[in-house]
Coordinates of C-alpha atoms in Angstrom, one line a residue:
M1 CA 0.0 0.0 0.0
A2 CA 1.4 3.4 -1.0
S3 CA 1.9 5.9 1.8
A4 CA 2.8 9.6 1.8
A5 CA 6.2 10.1 0.2
I6 CA 9.0 11.2 2.4
P7 CA 11.9 13.1 0.7
F8 CA 15.1 11.1 0.9
D9 CA 18.6 12.3 0.2
G10 CA 20.5 10.1 -2.2
N11 CA 23.1 9.7 0.5
D12 CA 20.5 8.0 2.7
T13 CA 21.0 4.8 0.9
E14 CA 24.8 4.9 1.2
C15 CA 26.7 3.2 4.0
S16 CA 28.8 5.6 6.0
V17 CA 31.7 3.1 6.1
C18 CA 32.0 1.8 2.6
H19 CA 30.2 4.8 0.9
E20 CA 28.3 2.4 -1.4
L21 CA 24.7 1.3 -1.5
F22 CA 23.8 -0.7 1.5
K23 CA 24.2 -4.5 1.3
N24 CA 22.3 -6.4 4.0
P25 CA 21.6 -3.2 6.0
K26 CA 21.5 -3.7 9.8
L27 CA 19.6 -1.4 12.1
L28 CA 21.7 -0.3 15.1
P29 CA 20.3 0.5 18.6
C30 CA 21.0 4.2 17.9
A31 CA 18.9 4.0 14.7
H32 CA 21.9 4.4 12.3
V33 CA 22.3 1.8 9.5
L34 CA 25.4 0.0 8.4
C35 CA 26.1 -2.9 5.9
R36 CA 26.4 -6.2 7.7
H37 CA 30.0 -6.8 6.4
C38 CA 31.0 -3.2 7.2
L39 CA 29.6 -3.6 10.7
L40 CA 31.6 -6.8 11.2
S41 CA 34.8 -5.1 10.0
W42 CA 34.2 -2.1 12.2
L43 CA 33.7 -4.2 15.3
A44 CA 36.7 -6.3 14.5
S45 CA 39.0 -3.2 14.4
N46 CA 37.1 -1.2 17.1
P47 CA 36.5 -3.5 20.1
G48 CA 34.7 -0.8 22.0
A49 CA 31.6 -1.7 20.0
L50 CA 30.6 2.0 19.4
C51 CA 28.7 3.4 16.4
P52 CA 31.1 5.1 14.1
L53 CA 28.6 8.0 13.5
C54 CA 27.4 8.8 17.0
R55 CA 29.6 6.7 19.4
G56 CA 26.5 5.1 20.8
A57 CA 26.8 1.5 22.0
I58 CA 26.2 -1.1 19.3
A59 CA 26.5 -4.0 21.8
D60 CA 28.1 -4.8 25.1
P61 CA 31.7 -5.9 24.4
K62 CA 31.0 -8.8 26.8
E63 CA 28.5 -10.1 24.4
K64 CA 31.3 -11.3 22.2
S65 CA 32.7 -13.5 24.9
R66 CA 29.3 -15.0 25.7
T67 CA 28.7 -15.9 22.0
K68 CA 30.8 -17.4 19.2
G69 CA 31.9 -13.9 18.1
W70 CA 30.8 -10.7 16.5
E71 CA 28.9 -12.4 13.7
E72 CA 26.3 -13.7 16.2
V73 CA 26.0 -10.3 17.8
V74 CA 25.5 -8.6 14.4
D75 CA 23.0 -11.2 13.2
A76 CA 21.0 -10.6 16.3
L77 CA 20.5 -7.0 15.2
P78 CA 17.3 -6.5 13.1
D79 CA 17.5 -6.2 9.3
D80 CA 16.4 -2.8 8.0
V81 CA 13.9 -4.1 5.5
A82 CA 12.6 -0.7 4.5
M83 CA 16.2 0.4 3.7
A84 CA 16.8 -2.8 1.8
A85 CA 13.7 -2.2 -0.3
L86 CA 14.7 1.4 -1.0
V87 CA 18.2 0.3 -2.0
E88 CA 16.9 -2.3 -4.3
S89 CA 14.5 0.2 -5.9
T90 CA 17.5 2.6 -6.3
R91 CA 19.5 -0.2 -8.0
V92 CA 16.5 -1.0 -10.4
L93 CA 16.0 2.6 -11.4
S94 CA 19.7 3.2 -11.9
R95 CA 19.9 0.4 -14.6
D96 CA 19.7 1.2 -18.3
H97 CA 16.0 1.8 -19.2
V98 CA 15.8 -1.1 -21.7
C99 CA 12.6 -3.0 -22.4
A100 CA 12.7 -6.5 -20.9
G101 CA 10.5 -7.8 -23.7
C102 CA 12.1 -6.3 -26.8
E103 CA 15.6 -6.0 -25.3
D104 CA 16.4 -3.4 -28.0
S105 CA 13.8 -0.7 -27.3
G106 CA 13.9 2.0 -24.7
A107 CA 11.7 1.4 -21.7
V108 CA 9.0 4.0 -20.7
S109 CA 7.3 2.1 -17.9
I110 CA 7.9 -0.5 -15.2
C111 CA 5.6 -3.3 -13.9
L112 CA 5.4 -3.1 -10.1
H113 CA 4.4 -6.8 -10.0
C114 CA 7.1 -8.2 -12.3
G115 CA 9.7 -5.5 -11.8
D116 CA 10.3 -5.5 -15.6
M117 CA 10.8 -2.3 -17.6
L118 CA 8.7 -2.1 -20.7
C119 CA 8.6 -0.1 -23.9
A120 CA 5.3 1.5 -25.1
S121 CA 4.2 -1.5 -27.2
C122 CA 5.1 -4.1 -24.6
T123 CA 3.3 -2.0 -22.0
R124 CA 0.1 -2.3 -24.1
A125 CA 0.6 -6.0 -24.5
H126 CA 1.3 -6.4 -20.8
G127 CA -2.1 -4.9 -20.1
N128 CA -3.9 -7.1 -22.6
L129 CA -2.5 -10.5 -21.5
S130 CA -4.8 -12.4 -19.1
A131 CA -1.8 -13.4 -17.0
T132 CA -0.6 -9.8 -16.5
R133 CA -3.8 -7.8 -16.9
Q134 CA -4.1 -7.2 -13.2
H135 CA -0.5 -6.0 -12.9
T136 CA 0.1 -2.4 -12.0
V137 CA 2.3 -0.5 -14.5
E138 CA 3.8 2.9 -13.8
T139 CA 5.6 5.4 -16.0
L140 CA 9.4 5.6 -15.4
A141 CA 9.4 9.4 -15.9
T142 CA 7.6 9.9 -12.6
M143 CA 8.8 6.9 -10.7
T144 CA 11.1 7.4 -7.7
A145 CA 12.9 4.9 -5.6
E146 CA 10.5 5.6 -2.7
R147 CA 7.4 5.0 -4.8
L148 CA 8.8 1.9 -6.3
A149 CA 9.7 0.5 -2.9
T150 CA 6.3 1.2 -1.3
N151 CA 4.4 0.0 -4.3
Q152 CA 6.1 -3.4 -4.7
F153 CA 4.0 -6.4 -5.4
A154 CA 3.0 -8.0 -2.0
A155 CA 3.2 -11.7 -2.6
C156 CA 1.6 -14.5 -0.5
C157 CA 4.1 -15.9 2.0
V158 CA 3.6 -19.4 0.4
H159 CA 2.6 -18.7 -3.2
S160 CA 5.0 -16.1 -4.6
D161 CA 2.9 -15.7 -7.8
K162 CA -0.3 -14.8 -5.9
P163 CA -1.0 -11.5 -4.2
S164 CA -1.5 -11.1 -0.5
E165 CA -5.2 -10.6 0.0
L166 CA -5.7 -11.7 3.6
Y167 CA -3.8 -11.5 6.9
C168 CA -3.6 -14.2 9.6
P169 CA -3.0 -12.6 13.0
T170 CA -2.4 -16.0 14.6
H171 CA 0.6 -16.7 12.4
G172 CA 1.5 -13.1 11.5
A173 CA 1.4 -14.0 7.8
A174 CA 0.2 -12.3 4.6
I175 CA -1.7 -15.0 2.7
C176 CA -3.8 -15.6 -0.5
H177 CA -7.3 -17.0 -0.6
L178 CA -5.9 -20.5 -1.4
C179 CA -3.9 -20.5 1.9
A180 CA -6.9 -19.1 3.8
S181 CA -9.1 -22.0 2.7
S182 CA -6.4 -24.6 3.4
E183 CA -3.6 -24.1 5.9
H184 CA -5.3 -21.2 7.7
R185 CA -8.8 -22.5 7.6
A186 CA -8.9 -23.0 11.4
C187 CA -7.3 -19.7 12.2
P188 CA -9.7 -17.2 13.8
E189 CA -9.9 -13.6 12.9
V190 CA -8.4 -13.8 9.4
T191 CA -8.8 -10.3 8.0
L192 CA -8.2 -8.4 4.8
F193 CA -4.6 -7.6 4.1
E194 CA -5.6 -4.1 3.1
K195 CA -7.1 -3.6 6.6
R196 CA -3.9 -4.9 8.2
L197 CA -1.8 -2.4 6.1
N198 CA -4.1 0.4 7.2
E199 CA -3.6 -0.6 10.9
L200 CA 0.1 -0.7 10.4
Q201 CA 0.1 2.7 8.7
Q202 CA -2.0 4.1 11.5
E203 CA 0.4 2.7 14.1
L204 CA 3.4 4.1 12.2
S205 CA 1.7 7.5 12.0
A206 CA 1.0 7.5 15.7
M207 CA 4.7 6.5 16.4
S208 CA 5.8 9.3 14.0
E209 CA 3.6 11.8 15.7
M210 CA 4.8 10.7 19.2
L211 CA 8.4 11.0 18.1
K212 CA 7.7 14.3 16.4
A213 CA 6.2 15.6 19.7
A214 CA 9.3 14.3 21.6
E215 CA 11.5 16.1 19.0
G216 CA 9.5 19.2 19.6
N217 CA 9.8 18.9 23.4
L218 CA 13.5 18.3 23.0
D219 CA 13.9 21.3 20.7
K220 CA 12.1 23.4 23.4
A221 CA 14.3 22.0 26.1
I222 CA 17.4 22.5 24.0
S223 CA 16.2 26.0 23.2
Q224 CA 15.8 26.6 27.0
L225 CA 19.3 25.3 27.5
D226 CA 20.7 27.5 24.7
Q227 CA 19.0 30.4 26.3
Q228 CA 20.6 29.5 29.6
L229 CA 24.0 29.3 27.9
E230 CA 23.4 32.7 26.3
E231 CA 22.2 34.0 29.6
A232 CA 25.3 32.5 31.3
E233 CA 27.6 34.0 28.6
R234 CA 25.8 37.4 28.9
N235 CA 25.8 37.5 32.7
A236 CA 29.4 36.1 32.8
N237 CA 30.6 38.9 30.5
K238 CA 28.6 41.4 32.5
S239 CA 30.1 40.0 35.8
L240 CA 33.6 40.0 34.3
A241 CA 33.2 43.6 33.2
E242 CA 32.0 44.6 36.7
I243 CA 34.8 42.7 38.3
D244 CA 37.4 44.3 36.0
E245 CA 35.8 47.7 36.6
A246 CA 35.8 47.2 40.4
C247 CA 39.4 45.8 40.4
D248 CA 40.5 48.6 38.1
R249 CA 38.9 51.1 40.6
L250 CA 40.7 49.4 43.4
E251 CA 44.0 49.3 41.5
K252 CA 43.6 52.9 40.5
S253 CA 42.9 53.8 44.2
I254 CA 45.8 51.8 45.4
K255 CA 48.1 53.4 42.8
A256 CA 46.8 56.8 43.7
C257 CA 47.3 56.0 47.4
R258 CA 50.9 54.7 46.7
R259 CA 51.7 57.8 44.6
R260 CA 50.3 60.2 47.3
L261 CA 52.2 58.4 50.1
R262 CA 55.4 58.4 48.1
E263 CA 54.9 62.1 47.2
L264 CA 54.3 63.0 50.9
T265 CA 57.3 60.9 51.9
L266 CA 59.6 62.6 49.4
V267 CA 58.3 66.1 50.3
A268 CA 59.0 65.4 54.0
K269 CA 62.5 64.1 53.0
E270 CA 63.1 67.3 51.0
K271 CA 62.1 69.5 53.9
V272 CA 64.4 67.6 56.2
E273 CA 67.2 67.8 53.7
E274 CA 66.6 71.5 53.2
S275 CA 66.5 72.1 57.0
V276 CA 69.7 70.0 57.6
Q277 CA 71.9 71.0 54.7
A278 CA 72.2 74.7 55.6
T279 CA 73.3 74.0 59.2
R280 CA 75.5 71.2 57.9
A281 CA 77.2 73.5 55.5
D282 CA 77.8 76.1 58.2
M283 CA 79.2 73.3 60.5
L284 CA 81.5 72.1 57.7
S285 CA 82.8 75.6 57.3
R286 CA 83.4 76.0 61.0
R287 CA 85.1 72.6 61.1
G288 CA 87.5 73.8 58.4
R289 CA 88.4 76.8 60.5
M290 CA 88.9 74.6 63.5
T291 CA 91.2 72.3 61.6
S292 CA 93.2 75.2 60.3
H293 CA 93.6 76.7 63.8
R294 CA 94.5 73.3 65.3
R295 CA 97.2 72.9 62.7
V296 CA 98.6 76.4 63.5
V297 CA 98.6 75.6 67.2
D298 CA 100.3 72.3 66.6
R299 CA 102.9 74.1 64.4
V300 CA 103.6 76.7 67.1
K301 CA 103.9 74.0 69.7
V302 CA 106.4 72.0 67.6
T303 CA 108.4 74.5 65.6
S304 CA 108.4 77.9 67.5
P305 CA 111.9 78.9 68.9
P306 CA 111.9 79.2 72.7
G307 CA 112.5 83.0 72.5
K308 CA 109.5 83.5 70.4
L309 CA 107.1 80.9 71.9
E310 CA 105.5 83.5 74.2
K311 CA 104.6 85.7 71.3
A312 CA 103.4 82.9 69.1
T313 CA 101.3 81.4 71.9
T314 CA 99.7 84.8 72.5
T315 CA 98.9 85.1 68.9
V316 CA 97.1 81.8 68.6
R317 CA 95.5 82.2 72.0
L318 CA 93.8 85.4 70.7
R319 CA 92.7 83.6 67.6
V320 CA 91.3 80.5 69.4
Q321 CA 89.5 82.7 71.9
G322 CA 87.8 84.4 69.0
L323 CA 86.4 81.1 67.7
N324 CA 82.9 79.7 68.6
L325 CA 83.8 76.3 70.0
R326 CA 80.2 75.3 71.1
V327 CA 78.7 72.6 68.9
T328 CA 74.9 72.2 69.2
V329 CA 72.3 71.1 66.6
P330 CA 69.6 73.8 66.4
S331 CA 66.2 72.7 67.7
S332 CA 64.6 74.1 64.6
I333 CA 66.3 71.3 62.5
L334 CA 63.6 68.9 61.2
S335 CA 63.9 65.2 61.6
M336 CA 62.1 62.4 59.8
K337 CA 60.9 59.1 61.3
T338 CA 59.7 56.0 59.5
I339 CA 56.1 56.3 58.2
K340 CA 54.0 53.6 59.8
V341 CA 51.5 51.9 57.6
D342 CA 48.3 51.1 59.4
N343 CA 48.5 47.3 59.4
T344 CA 45.0 47.0 61.0
T345 CA 43.5 48.8 58.0
L346 CA 45.5 46.7 55.6
A347 CA 44.4 43.5 57.3
R348 CA 40.8 44.5 57.2
L349 CA 41.0 45.4 53.5
E350 CA 42.8 42.1 52.7
K351 CA 40.1 40.2 54.6
E352 CA 37.3 42.0 52.8
L353 CA 38.9 41.4 49.4
T354 CA 39.5 37.7 50.2
F355 CA 35.8 37.4 51.2
L356 CA 34.8 39.1 48.0
G357 CA 36.8 36.6 46.0
E358 CA 35.5 33.5 47.7
E359 CA 34.0 30.8 45.5
R360 CA 30.7 30.8 47.4
H361 CA 29.8 34.1 45.8
I362 CA 30.0 32.5 42.4
S363 CA 28.2 29.3 43.6
G364 CA 25.6 31.5 45.1
A365 CA 25.0 33.1 41.8
L366 CA 24.6 29.7 40.3
S367 CA 22.1 28.5 42.8
E368 CA 20.1 31.7 42.6
A369 CA 19.8 31.3 38.8
K370 CA 18.2 27.9 39.2
T371 CA 14.5 27.4 39.0
W372 CA 12.5 24.9 41.1
Q373 CA 10.2 22.2 39.6
F374 CA 7.1 20.4 40.4
M375 CA 6.8 16.6 40.9
K376 CA 4.0 14.9 38.9
S377 CA 0.9 14.2 40.9
E378 CA -2.6 12.9 40.2
N379 CA -4.9 14.8 37.9
I380 CA -2.0 17.0 36.8
V381 CA -0.1 17.5 33.5
L382 CA 3.3 19.1 33.8
S383 CA 5.0 21.1 31.0
N384 CA 7.6 23.8 30.6
G385 CA 10.3 21.7 32.1
N386 CA 8.0 20.6 34.9
R387 CA 7.5 24.2 36.0
T388 CA 3.9 24.5 34.8
A389 CA 1.1 22.4 36.3
E390 CA -2.4 22.1 34.8
K391 CA -5.3 20.2 36.3
V392 CA -6.8 17.8 33.7
R393 CA -9.7 16.3 35.6
G394 CA -11.4 16.3 38.9
Q395 CA -12.2 19.1 41.3
T396 CA -8.8 19.3 43.0
A397 CA -5.1 18.4 42.4
I398 CA -2.1 18.8 44.6
V399 CA 1.4 19.3 43.2
L400 CA 4.7 19.3 45.2
S401 CA 8.3 20.6 44.7
S402 CA 10.8 18.1 43.5
S403 CA 13.5 19.2 46.0
P404 CA 13.6 20.5 49.6
M405 CA 13.3 24.2 50.3
K406 CA 16.5 26.2 50.7
E407 CA 16.9 28.8 53.5
N408 CA 15.8 32.4 52.7
M409 CA 14.7 31.5 49.2
L410 CA 11.2 32.5 48.0
Y411 CA 9.4 29.5 46.3
E412 CA 6.6 31.2 44.4
V413 CA 3.9 30.2 41.9
Q414 CA 1.8 32.3 39.7
I415 CA -1.9 31.5 39.1
D416 CA -2.2 31.3 35.3
T417 CA -5.8 30.2 34.7
R418 CA -9.1 30.2 36.7
K419 CA -12.5 29.0 35.5
G420 CA -15.6 30.2 37.2
K421 CA -16.3 33.0 39.7
S422 CA -16.8 31.1 43.0
S423 CA -14.8 32.4 45.9
D424 CA -12.5 29.5 46.5
F425 CA -9.5 29.0 48.8
F426 CA -6.0 28.4 47.3
P427 CA -4.7 25.8 49.8
C428 CA -0.9 25.7 50.0
G429 CA 1.9 25.0 52.5
V430 CA 4.8 22.6 53.2
V431 CA 5.2 18.9 54.0
K432 CA 8.0 17.3 56.1
S433 CA 8.5 14.1 54.2
H434 CA 9.8 13.4 50.7
P435 CA 7.0 13.4 48.2
D436 CA 7.9 9.9 47.0
T437 CA 7.1 8.6 50.5
L438 CA 3.9 10.5 51.0
K439 CA 0.3 9.3 50.7
I440 CA -1.1 12.5 49.2
P441 CA -4.8 13.1 50.2
K442 CA -7.5 14.2 47.8
T443 CA -7.3 17.7 49.2
A444 CA -5.0 19.4 51.7
L445 CA -8.0 20.4 53.7
D446 CA -8.5 16.7 54.9
G447 CA -6.3 17.2 57.9
W448 CA -2.9 16.3 56.4
A449 CA -0.9 15.3 59.5
D450 CA 2.5 15.6 57.8
A451 CA 1.9 19.2 56.5
V452 CA 1.5 22.8 57.4
V453 CA -1.5 23.9 55.4
F454 CA -2.6 27.5 54.8
S455 CA -6.2 27.9 53.7
S456 CA -9.0 29.6 55.7
T457 CA -6.8 29.2 58.8
V458 CA -3.4 27.5 59.5
F459 CA -3.1 23.8 60.2
Q460 CA 0.3 22.9 61.5
F461 CA 1.0 19.2 61.4
G462 CA -2.7 18.4 62.0
S463 CA -3.3 21.0 64.7
E464 CA -5.4 24.1 64.0
K465 CA -3.7 27.5 64.7
D466 CA -5.4 30.8 65.3
Y467 CA -4.0 32.7 62.3
N468 CA -7.1 33.7 60.3
I469 CA -6.1 34.3 56.7
D470 CA -9.5 33.8 55.2
K471 CA -9.4 36.8 52.9
R472 CA -5.8 36.5 51.8
L473 CA -6.0 33.1 50.1
R474 CA -9.6 33.4 48.9
N475 CA -10.7 34.3 45.4
L476 CA -7.2 34.9 44.0
K477 CA -7.1 36.4 40.5
E478 CA -5.1 35.2 37.5
G479 CA -1.6 36.6 37.8
T480 CA -1.5 36.5 41.6
R481 CA 1.7 35.2 43.1
V482 CA 1.8 33.0 46.2
G483 CA 4.9 31.7 47.8
F484 CA 6.8 30.6 50.9
V485 CA 10.2 31.3 52.6
R486 CA 11.7 29.0 55.2
D487 CA 14.3 31.0 57.3
A488 CA 17.3 29.7 59.2
G489 CA 15.3 29.6 62.4
G490 CA 12.7 27.2 61.1
F491 CA 10.0 29.7 60.6
L492 CA 7.7 29.6 57.5
H493 CA 6.6 32.9 56.0
L494 CA 3.7 33.3 53.6
Y495 CA 4.2 35.8 50.7
I496 CA 1.4 37.1 48.4
D497 CA 2.4 39.2 45.3
G498 CA 5.9 39.6 46.9
E499 CA 4.6 41.0 50.2
K500 CA 5.2 39.1 53.4
Q501 CA 1.9 38.5 55.2
W502 CA 3.4 38.1 58.7
I503 CA 1.8 34.6 59.0
Y504 CA 4.2 31.9 60.0
A505 CA 4.6 28.3 61.2
R506 CA 7.3 27.4 63.7
N507 CA 9.8 24.7 64.2
L508 CA 10.0 23.4 60.7
P509 CA 12.5 20.6 60.0
K510 CA 15.5 21.3 57.7
D511 CA 14.0 19.4 54.8
C512 CA 10.6 20.6 53.8
Y513 CA 8.8 20.4 50.4
V514 CA 6.4 23.2 49.3
F515 CA 3.0 22.2 47.8
F516 CA 0.1 24.1 46.2
E517 CA -3.4 22.8 45.4
L518 CA -5.5 23.6 42.4
L519 CA -8.9 23.6 44.2
H520 CA -12.1 23.8 42.2
T521 CA -11.8 26.9 40.0
Y522 CA -8.0 27.1 40.0
Q523 CA -6.8 25.3 36.8
K524 CA -3.2 26.1 36.0
M525 CA -0.1 27.6 37.7
T526 CA 3.6 28.1 37.0
A527 CA 6.6 27.9 39.3
L528 CA 8.5 31.2 39.2
P529 CA 12.3 31.4 39.5
M530 CA 13.6 31.4 43.1
T531 CA 14.6 34.7 44.5
V532 CA 16.8 35.5 47.6
T533 CA 15.0 37.3 50.4
K534 CA 16.4 39.2 53.4
K535 CA 16.6 37.1 56.6
A536 CA 13.0 36.7 57.9
L537 CA 12.4 38.5 61.2

């Protein structure tokens, strides 16, 4: 039976190893196709047993040791009968178009029953002969390999010259009327072969749609991941720019501080030098005079004749008495001490810079960028990466978070769809146990002993509290946001549209899971990205 044509590339029928038309094509677990002999050669030279196209596993290498060898492993793989038919049709159409009857005339048509190419006159004769009158003949000008493959003559599994007209489900065999009245006479539910083909086409269409939907979902998921990569690239570049800017500012400030301190130090040094040099020059001059007079005194002492010693001594005495022999450093002379750097300030700055550069700030950015997800529950369909929950049947449906709450993080949902105008509650809260271990009630209002439930009042682990929040969680409009924060002290805080309601539960365990209930008119909600909140009071 002919089906809708699928466009094939000419390379689809070529083996990726030998680059020729497939011979005995084998379908691998990864859905790639290789020739049987090419697959054997590949496995013999690549014992890892991985597909040469995608590196997916062809077979467990241990299978070889449990069998006689790779041949048994390869023969256990299914034959790709559709590819084999397509390859055979390609081979047929690639031959010279010569009439099979005349052998010297060009062929213009092909018999789908016989597979023979025919010229115009033989085509007319083929249609007139009683033996071939029922054969389907198609023109070669419009024939494609796909059409030829899908329109091949379907022969009876026993009588190759008779068409398959019936199908036996008991034996899974396409049979002719002769077989149906003999070997399969006792088989129940023998049906028309055409009906079976329709059933198979419908099954294949359903599989194709299912896979197409999965492809679409994967495309969406990949698109989301691509967006996250783009966001990571964008935010990383922004962060790097801010880090560089901040460090450049610090570096600029440090350089300016260094330059200023050096300038002040050098100015102080210059003032000291200026103050000292003048006095030092005067003292050097005085020292020169002292040295000269000492030499005169020593010369008088050593070389003066006795008769002239009195006169010479008197002369030098008068000179020495005229000298200023006092040596004192003026108090106005400046001195310079070592400039002390404030190590306390430096230590504080180093500590703050070290804290700023700690890895937890980066890991914190990673965790804050994450979104939280729902776990599947009854009467709920999840989409958007398990972040959107929609009630599909019933009056109520409860959905829970897939991971425990983190401290000081706001877990928030947005009400997307409401149907009806009745003034319903929006029950929500937290549970202590992992959702996989919980027996979830029909509604959270049934006295859920494991939970803290916010509705018309607050039920903490089965006990009613006196916080009346009737108006706050009743008749919420589409777009309203409801969420919870668990702080480090074990307090649970309710938020509506980003505003804390000052309603809390106490003594929550470390691991809690948030839940929300689509009760009556509430139909659909979406988990919003987590946000960091200030420490709850």
